[in-house]
Coordinates of C-alpha atoms in Angstrom, one line a residue:
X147 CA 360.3 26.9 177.2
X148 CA 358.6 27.3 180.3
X149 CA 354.9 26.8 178.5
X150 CA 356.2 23.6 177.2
X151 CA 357.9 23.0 181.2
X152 CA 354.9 23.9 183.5
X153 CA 352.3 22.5 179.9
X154 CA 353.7 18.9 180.5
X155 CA 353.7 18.7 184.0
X156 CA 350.0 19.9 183.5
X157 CA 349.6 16.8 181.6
X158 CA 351.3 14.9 184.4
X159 CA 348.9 16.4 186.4
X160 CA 345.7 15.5 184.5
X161 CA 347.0 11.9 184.1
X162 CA 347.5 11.0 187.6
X163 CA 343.8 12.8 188.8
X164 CA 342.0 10.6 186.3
X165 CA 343.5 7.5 185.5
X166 CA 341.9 6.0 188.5
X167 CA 338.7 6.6 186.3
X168 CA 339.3 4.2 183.5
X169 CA 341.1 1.8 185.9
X170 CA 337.7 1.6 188.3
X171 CA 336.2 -0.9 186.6
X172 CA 339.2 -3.4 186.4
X173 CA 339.8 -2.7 189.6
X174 CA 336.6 -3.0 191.5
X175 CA 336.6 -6.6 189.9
X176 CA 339.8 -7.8 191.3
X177 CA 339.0 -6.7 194.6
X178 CA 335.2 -6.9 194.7
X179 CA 334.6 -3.9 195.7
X180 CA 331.4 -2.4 197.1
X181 CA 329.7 1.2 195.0
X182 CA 330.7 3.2 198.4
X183 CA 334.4 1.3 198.3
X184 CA 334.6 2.5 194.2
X185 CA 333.7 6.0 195.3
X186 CA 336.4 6.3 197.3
X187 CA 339.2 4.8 194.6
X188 CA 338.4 8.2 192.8
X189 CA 337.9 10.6 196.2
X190 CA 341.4 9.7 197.8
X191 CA 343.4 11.6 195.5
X192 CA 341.3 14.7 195.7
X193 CA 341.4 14.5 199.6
X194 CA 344.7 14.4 199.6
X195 CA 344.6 17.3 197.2
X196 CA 342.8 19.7 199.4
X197 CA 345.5 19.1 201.4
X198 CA 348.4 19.7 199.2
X199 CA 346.6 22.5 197.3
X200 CA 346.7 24.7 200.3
X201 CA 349.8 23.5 202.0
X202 CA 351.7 24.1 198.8
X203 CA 350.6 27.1 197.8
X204 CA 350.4 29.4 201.1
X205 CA 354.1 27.8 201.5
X206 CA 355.4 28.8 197.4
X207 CA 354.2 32.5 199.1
X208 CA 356.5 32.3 202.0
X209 CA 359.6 30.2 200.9
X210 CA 359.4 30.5 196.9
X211 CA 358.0 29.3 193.8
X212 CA 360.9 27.7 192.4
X213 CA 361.3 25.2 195.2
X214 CA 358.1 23.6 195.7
X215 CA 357.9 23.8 191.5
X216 CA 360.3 20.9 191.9
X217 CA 358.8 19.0 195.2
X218 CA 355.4 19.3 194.3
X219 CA 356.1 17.2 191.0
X220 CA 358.8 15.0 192.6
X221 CA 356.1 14.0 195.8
X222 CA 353.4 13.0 193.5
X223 CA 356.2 11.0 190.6
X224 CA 357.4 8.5 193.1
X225 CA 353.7 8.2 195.1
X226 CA 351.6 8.0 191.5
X227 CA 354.5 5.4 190.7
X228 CA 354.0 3.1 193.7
X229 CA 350.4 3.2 193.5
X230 CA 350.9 0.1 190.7
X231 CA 352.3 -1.9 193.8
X232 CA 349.2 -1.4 195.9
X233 CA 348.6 -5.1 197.8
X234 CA 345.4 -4.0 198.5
X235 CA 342.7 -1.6 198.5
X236 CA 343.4 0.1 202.2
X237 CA 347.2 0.8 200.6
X238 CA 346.0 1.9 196.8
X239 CA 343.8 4.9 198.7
X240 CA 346.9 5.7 200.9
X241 CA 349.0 6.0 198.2
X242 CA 346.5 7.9 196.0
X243 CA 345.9 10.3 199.4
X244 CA 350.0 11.1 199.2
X245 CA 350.0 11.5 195.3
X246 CA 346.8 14.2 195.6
X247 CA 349.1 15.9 198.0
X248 CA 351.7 17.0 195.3
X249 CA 349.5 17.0 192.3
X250 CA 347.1 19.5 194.7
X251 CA 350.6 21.7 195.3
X252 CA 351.3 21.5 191.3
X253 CA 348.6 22.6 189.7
X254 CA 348.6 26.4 191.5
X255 CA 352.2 26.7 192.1
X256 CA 352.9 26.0 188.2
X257 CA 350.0 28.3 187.3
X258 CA 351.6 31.2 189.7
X259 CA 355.0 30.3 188.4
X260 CA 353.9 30.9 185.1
X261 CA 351.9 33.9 185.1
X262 CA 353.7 35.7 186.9
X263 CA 356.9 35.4 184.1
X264 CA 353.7 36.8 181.3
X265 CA 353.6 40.7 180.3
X266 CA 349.9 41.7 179.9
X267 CA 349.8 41.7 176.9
X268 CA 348.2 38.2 175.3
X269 CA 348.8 37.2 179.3
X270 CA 345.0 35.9 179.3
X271 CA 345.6 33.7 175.8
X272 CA 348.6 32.0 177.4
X273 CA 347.5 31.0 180.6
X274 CA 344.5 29.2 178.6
X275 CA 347.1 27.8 176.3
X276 CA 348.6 26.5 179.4
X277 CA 345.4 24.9 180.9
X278 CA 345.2 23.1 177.3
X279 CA 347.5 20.8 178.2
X280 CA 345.4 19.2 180.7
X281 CA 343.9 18.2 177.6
X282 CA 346.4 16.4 176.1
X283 CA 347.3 14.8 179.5
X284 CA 343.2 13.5 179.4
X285 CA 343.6 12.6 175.9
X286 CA 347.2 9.9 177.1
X287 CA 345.3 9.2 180.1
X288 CA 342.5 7.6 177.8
X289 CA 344.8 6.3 175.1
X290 CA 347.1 4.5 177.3
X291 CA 344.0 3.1 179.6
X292 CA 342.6 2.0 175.9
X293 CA 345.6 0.4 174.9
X294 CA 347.2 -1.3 178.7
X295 CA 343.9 -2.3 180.6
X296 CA 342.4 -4.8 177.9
X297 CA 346.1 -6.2 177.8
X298 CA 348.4 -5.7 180.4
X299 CA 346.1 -4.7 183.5
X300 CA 345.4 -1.5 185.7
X301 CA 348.8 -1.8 187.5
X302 CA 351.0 -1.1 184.2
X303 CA 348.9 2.1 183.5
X304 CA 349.9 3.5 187.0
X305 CA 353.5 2.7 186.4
X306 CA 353.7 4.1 182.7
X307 CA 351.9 7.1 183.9
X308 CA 354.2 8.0 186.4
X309 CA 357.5 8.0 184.0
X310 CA 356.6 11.7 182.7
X311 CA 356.9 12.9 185.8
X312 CA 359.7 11.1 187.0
X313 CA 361.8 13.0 184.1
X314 CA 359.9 16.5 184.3
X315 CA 362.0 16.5 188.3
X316 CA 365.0 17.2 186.3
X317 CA 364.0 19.7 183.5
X318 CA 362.3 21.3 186.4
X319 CA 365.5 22.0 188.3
X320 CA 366.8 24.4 185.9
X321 CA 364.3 27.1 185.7
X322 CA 365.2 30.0 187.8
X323 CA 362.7 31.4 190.6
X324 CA 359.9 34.0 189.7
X325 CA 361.4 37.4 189.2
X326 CA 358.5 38.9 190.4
X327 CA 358.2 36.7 193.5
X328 CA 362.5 38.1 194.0
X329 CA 361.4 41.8 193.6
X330 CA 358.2 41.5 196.2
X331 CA 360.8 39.7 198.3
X332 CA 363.1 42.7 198.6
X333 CA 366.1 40.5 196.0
X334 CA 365.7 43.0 193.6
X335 CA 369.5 41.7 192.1
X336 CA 368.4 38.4 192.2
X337 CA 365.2 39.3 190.3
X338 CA 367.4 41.7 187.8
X339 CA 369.7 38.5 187.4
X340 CA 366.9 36.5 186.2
X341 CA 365.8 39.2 183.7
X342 CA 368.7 39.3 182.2
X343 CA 368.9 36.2 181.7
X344 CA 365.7 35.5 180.1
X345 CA 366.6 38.7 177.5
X346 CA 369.7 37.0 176.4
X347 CA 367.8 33.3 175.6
X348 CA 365.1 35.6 173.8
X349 CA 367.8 37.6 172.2
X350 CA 367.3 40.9 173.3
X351 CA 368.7 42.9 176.5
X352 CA 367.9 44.8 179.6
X353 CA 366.8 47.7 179.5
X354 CA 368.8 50.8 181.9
X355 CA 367.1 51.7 185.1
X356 CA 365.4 50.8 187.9
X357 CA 363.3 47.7 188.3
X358 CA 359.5 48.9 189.5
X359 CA 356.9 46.5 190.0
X360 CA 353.8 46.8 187.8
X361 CA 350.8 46.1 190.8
X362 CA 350.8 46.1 194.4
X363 CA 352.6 43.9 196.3
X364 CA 350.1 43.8 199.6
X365 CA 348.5 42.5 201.0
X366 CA 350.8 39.6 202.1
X367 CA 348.8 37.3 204.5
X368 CA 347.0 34.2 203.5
X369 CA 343.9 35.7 205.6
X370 CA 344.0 39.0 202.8
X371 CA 342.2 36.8 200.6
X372 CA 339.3 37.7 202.9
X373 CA 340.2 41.5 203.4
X374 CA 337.5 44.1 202.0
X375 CA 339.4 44.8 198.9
X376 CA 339.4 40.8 197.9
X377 CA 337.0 39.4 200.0
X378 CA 333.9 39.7 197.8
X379 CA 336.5 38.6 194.4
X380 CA 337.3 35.4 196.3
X381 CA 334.2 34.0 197.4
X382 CA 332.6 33.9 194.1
X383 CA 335.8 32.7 192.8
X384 CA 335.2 29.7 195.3
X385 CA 331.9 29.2 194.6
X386 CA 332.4 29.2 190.4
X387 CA 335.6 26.9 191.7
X388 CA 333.1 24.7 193.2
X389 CA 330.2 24.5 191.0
X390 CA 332.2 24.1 187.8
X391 CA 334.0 21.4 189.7
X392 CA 331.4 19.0 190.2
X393 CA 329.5 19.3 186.6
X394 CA 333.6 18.3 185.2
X395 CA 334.4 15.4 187.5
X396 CA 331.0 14.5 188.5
X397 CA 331.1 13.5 185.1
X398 CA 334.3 12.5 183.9
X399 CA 335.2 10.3 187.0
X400 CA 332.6 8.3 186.2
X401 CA 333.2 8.3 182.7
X402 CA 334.1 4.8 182.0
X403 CA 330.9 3.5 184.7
X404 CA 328.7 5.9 182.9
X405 CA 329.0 4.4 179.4
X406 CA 328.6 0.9 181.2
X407 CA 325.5 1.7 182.2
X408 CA 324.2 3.6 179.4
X409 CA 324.9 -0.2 177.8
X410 CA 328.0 0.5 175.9
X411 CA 329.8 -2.8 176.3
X412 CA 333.9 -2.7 178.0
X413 CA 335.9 -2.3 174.5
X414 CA 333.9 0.6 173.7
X415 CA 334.4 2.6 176.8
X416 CA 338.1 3.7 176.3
X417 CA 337.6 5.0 172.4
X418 CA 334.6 6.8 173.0
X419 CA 336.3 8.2 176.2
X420 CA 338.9 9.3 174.1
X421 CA 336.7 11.0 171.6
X422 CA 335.3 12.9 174.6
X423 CA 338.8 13.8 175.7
X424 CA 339.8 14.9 172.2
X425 CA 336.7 18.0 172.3
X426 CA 338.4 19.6 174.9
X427 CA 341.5 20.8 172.6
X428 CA 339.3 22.7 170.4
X429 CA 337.5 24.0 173.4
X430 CA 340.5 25.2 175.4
X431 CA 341.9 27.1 171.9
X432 CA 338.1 28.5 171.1
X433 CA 338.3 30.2 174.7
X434 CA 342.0 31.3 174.1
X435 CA 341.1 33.2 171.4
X436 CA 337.9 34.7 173.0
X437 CA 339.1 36.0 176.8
X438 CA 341.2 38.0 174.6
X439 CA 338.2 39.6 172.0
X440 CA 335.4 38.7 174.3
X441 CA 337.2 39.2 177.8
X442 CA 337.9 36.9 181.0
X443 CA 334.0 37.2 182.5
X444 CA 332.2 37.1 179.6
X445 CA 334.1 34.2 177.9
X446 CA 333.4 32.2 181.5
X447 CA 329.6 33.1 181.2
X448 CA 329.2 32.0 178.0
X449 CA 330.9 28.6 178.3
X450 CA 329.8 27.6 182.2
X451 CA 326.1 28.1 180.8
X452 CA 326.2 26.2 177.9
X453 CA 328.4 23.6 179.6
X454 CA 325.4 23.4 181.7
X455 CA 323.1 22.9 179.2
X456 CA 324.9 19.7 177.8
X457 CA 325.8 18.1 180.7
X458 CA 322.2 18.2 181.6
X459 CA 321.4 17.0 177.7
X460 CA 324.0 14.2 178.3
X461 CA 322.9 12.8 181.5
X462 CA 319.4 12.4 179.7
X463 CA 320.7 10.9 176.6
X464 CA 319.6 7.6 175.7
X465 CA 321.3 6.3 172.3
X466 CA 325.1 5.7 172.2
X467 CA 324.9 8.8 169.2
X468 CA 323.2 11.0 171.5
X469 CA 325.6 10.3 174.7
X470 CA 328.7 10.6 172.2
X471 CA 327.2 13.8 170.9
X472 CA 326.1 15.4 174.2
X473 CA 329.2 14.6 176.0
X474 CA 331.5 16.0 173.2
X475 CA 329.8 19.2 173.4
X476 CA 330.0 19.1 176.9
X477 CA 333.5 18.3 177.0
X478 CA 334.3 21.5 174.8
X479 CA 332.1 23.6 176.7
X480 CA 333.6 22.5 180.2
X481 CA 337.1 22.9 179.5
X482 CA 336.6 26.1 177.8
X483 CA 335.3 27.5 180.8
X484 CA 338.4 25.5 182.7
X485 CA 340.8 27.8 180.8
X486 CA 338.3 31.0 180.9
X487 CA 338.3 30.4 184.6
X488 CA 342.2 29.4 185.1
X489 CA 343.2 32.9 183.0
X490 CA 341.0 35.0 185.3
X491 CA 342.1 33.9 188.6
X492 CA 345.2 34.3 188.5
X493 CA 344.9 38.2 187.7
X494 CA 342.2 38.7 190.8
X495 CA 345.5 38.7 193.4
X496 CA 348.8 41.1 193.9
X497 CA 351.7 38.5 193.8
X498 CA 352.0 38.7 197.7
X499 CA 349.4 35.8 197.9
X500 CA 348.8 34.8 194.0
X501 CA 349.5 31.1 194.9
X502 CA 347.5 31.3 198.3
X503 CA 344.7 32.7 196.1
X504 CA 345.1 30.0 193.4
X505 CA 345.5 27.2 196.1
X506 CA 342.4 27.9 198.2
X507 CA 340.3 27.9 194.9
X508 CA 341.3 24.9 193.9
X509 CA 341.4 23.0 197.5
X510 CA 337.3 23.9 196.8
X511 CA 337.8 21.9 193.6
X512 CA 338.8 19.0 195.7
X513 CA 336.0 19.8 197.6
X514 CA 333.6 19.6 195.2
X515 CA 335.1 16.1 193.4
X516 CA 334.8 14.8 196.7
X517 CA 331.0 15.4 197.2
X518 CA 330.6 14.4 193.3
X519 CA 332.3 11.0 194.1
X520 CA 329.6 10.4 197.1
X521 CA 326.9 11.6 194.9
X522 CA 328.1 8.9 191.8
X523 CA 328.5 6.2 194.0
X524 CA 325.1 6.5 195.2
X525 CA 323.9 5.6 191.5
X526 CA 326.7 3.5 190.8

């Protein structure tokens, strides 16, 4: 229940960072928009989530993961939904700015929510299977801008993408608080009274004794992340953050402009998008299978190089067979890595600051879109 519950609102998630992608061309035409003005259609919503990625996550450390698992979903729902009202451009990038504040929060506070209800065992296959979804949120994300922009507009593509979310805030409300995050807390009743009732919906029951954490608890400041034990861990965590960052969305924001100018004419943008989109399923399962056999570090290796090696190939490619093939491969490669990457982190930091740890890596992801945007629109 909870894959399929923290899953879809990673769909939500994907939907709302890069619908703005397939919409930049409509929308650039109605309001005759300048290539530094289109840039920042796509950069607003990562601004504003560095923003929520470590307001959200240093605050699911100190008040609980349950309660911003609900806000974070609920902020961006309404925001994403009144994007598709925006009177004008100076609004839409408000709007987006506010909506990259709770998708920012989501995306690590549903990651620490759900690893840290895993046992070890298989732990590293299931958070990949978790980052899938993004997948399937890319994959609605180009089907509905395929089937609403040629018809209906940009507008009805921000409003239908906002209704998942919008009913995710009430399956959301029923899913009790992380019983490790109780336990570190001191609530070790509370956390017991979540157990239990997670044995009796999978059948089984408690066993007798004393709840013990498995790991440390400490440290438990945000600053930690720096401490001797962690501080070389998190640093390269931020740079792979980074650098992986800007290969995926230097790419796939610009998606739809990309196949413009490579002379693929509007109509064929959102199918071959789509076919792009539909890679990364295979890719995310290959890597689930392989942090297991392979392990975390040598799973992310293999795919971050040879994601390299085809977005380099695809930026080169010149026929529309060899910037469809290219860009598939790439596709599978990058999100491979994605899920290598997301079932690692996770495991680098004691519960104490597990969303902290998660949150500052990916406010450098919105770091790294944002210098990606600036770098597209220069050769947009």
């Amino acid at each position: 229940k909870l894959l399929a519950i923290c899953g879809l609102g990673w769909a939500a998630d994907a939907m709302e960072v890069l619908l703005v992608s397939f919409a930049m061309p409509s929308m650039s035409a109605e309001w005759g928009l300048k290539p530094a003005q289109t840039a920042l259609l796509a950069t607003a919503i990562f601004l504003g989530m560095i923003v929520g990625a470590l307001f959200w996550g240093r605050l699911a450390d100190k008040v609980g993961r349950r309660i911003c698992f609900v806000l974070t979903i609920a902020l961006y729902s309404v925001f994403g939904g009144l994007s598709a009202l925006s009177p004008s451009f100076g609004a839409f990038l408000v709007l987006r700015f506010l909506t990259g504040i709770g998708v920012g929060g989501a995306l690590p506070v549903d990651y620490g929510m759900y690893s840290e209800y895993l046992p070890p065992e298989n732990r590293g296959k299931r958070l990949v299977y978790l980052e899938s979804f993004w997948a399937l949120g890319t994959l609605l994300a180009a089907g509905l801008a395929w089937l609403i922009i040629p018809n209906f507009g940009w507008r009805w593509l921000f409003a239908a993408s906002a209704i998942p979310a919008f009913l995710l805030i009430w399956v959301r409300r029923g899913v009790p608080e992380s019983p490790r995050y109780l336990f570190v807390r001191g609530k070790s009743a509370e956390a017991r009274a979540v157990l239990e009732r997670v044995a009796r919906e999978n059948g089984t029951m408690m066993p007798e004794g004393e709840l013990a954490l498995a790991g440390s608890a400490a440290p438990s400041r945000a600053r930690d992340l720096l401490a001797p034990s962690l501080r070389r861990t998190t640093l390269l965590l931020w740079l792979v953050w980074f650098m992986i960052s800007i290969g995926y969305y230097g790419a796939f924001t610009w998606l739809p402009s990309f196949f413009r100018a490579k002379g693929f004419a509007l109509p064929a943008v959102y199918p071959n998008a789509f076919i792009m989109a539909l890679a990364q399923i295979p890719g995310y399962f290959s890597a689930a299978l392989l942090v297991e056999k392979w392990g975390r570090r040598r799973t992310l290796g293999a795919y971050l190089i040879a994601s390299g090696v085809f977005a380099w190939l695809f930026a080169l490619a010149s026929t529309p067979i060899e910037v469809v093939g290219t860009g598939v491969l790439l596709s599978f490669f990058a999100l491979g890595a994605w899920g290598a990457l997301y079932a690692y982190t996770p495991e680098a930091y004691p519960t104490s600051i597990l969303t902290s740890g998660l949150g500052s890596a990916s406010a450098w992801t919105r770091v790294a879109v944002a210098f990606a945007s600036a770098i597209g629109a220069l050769f947009a």
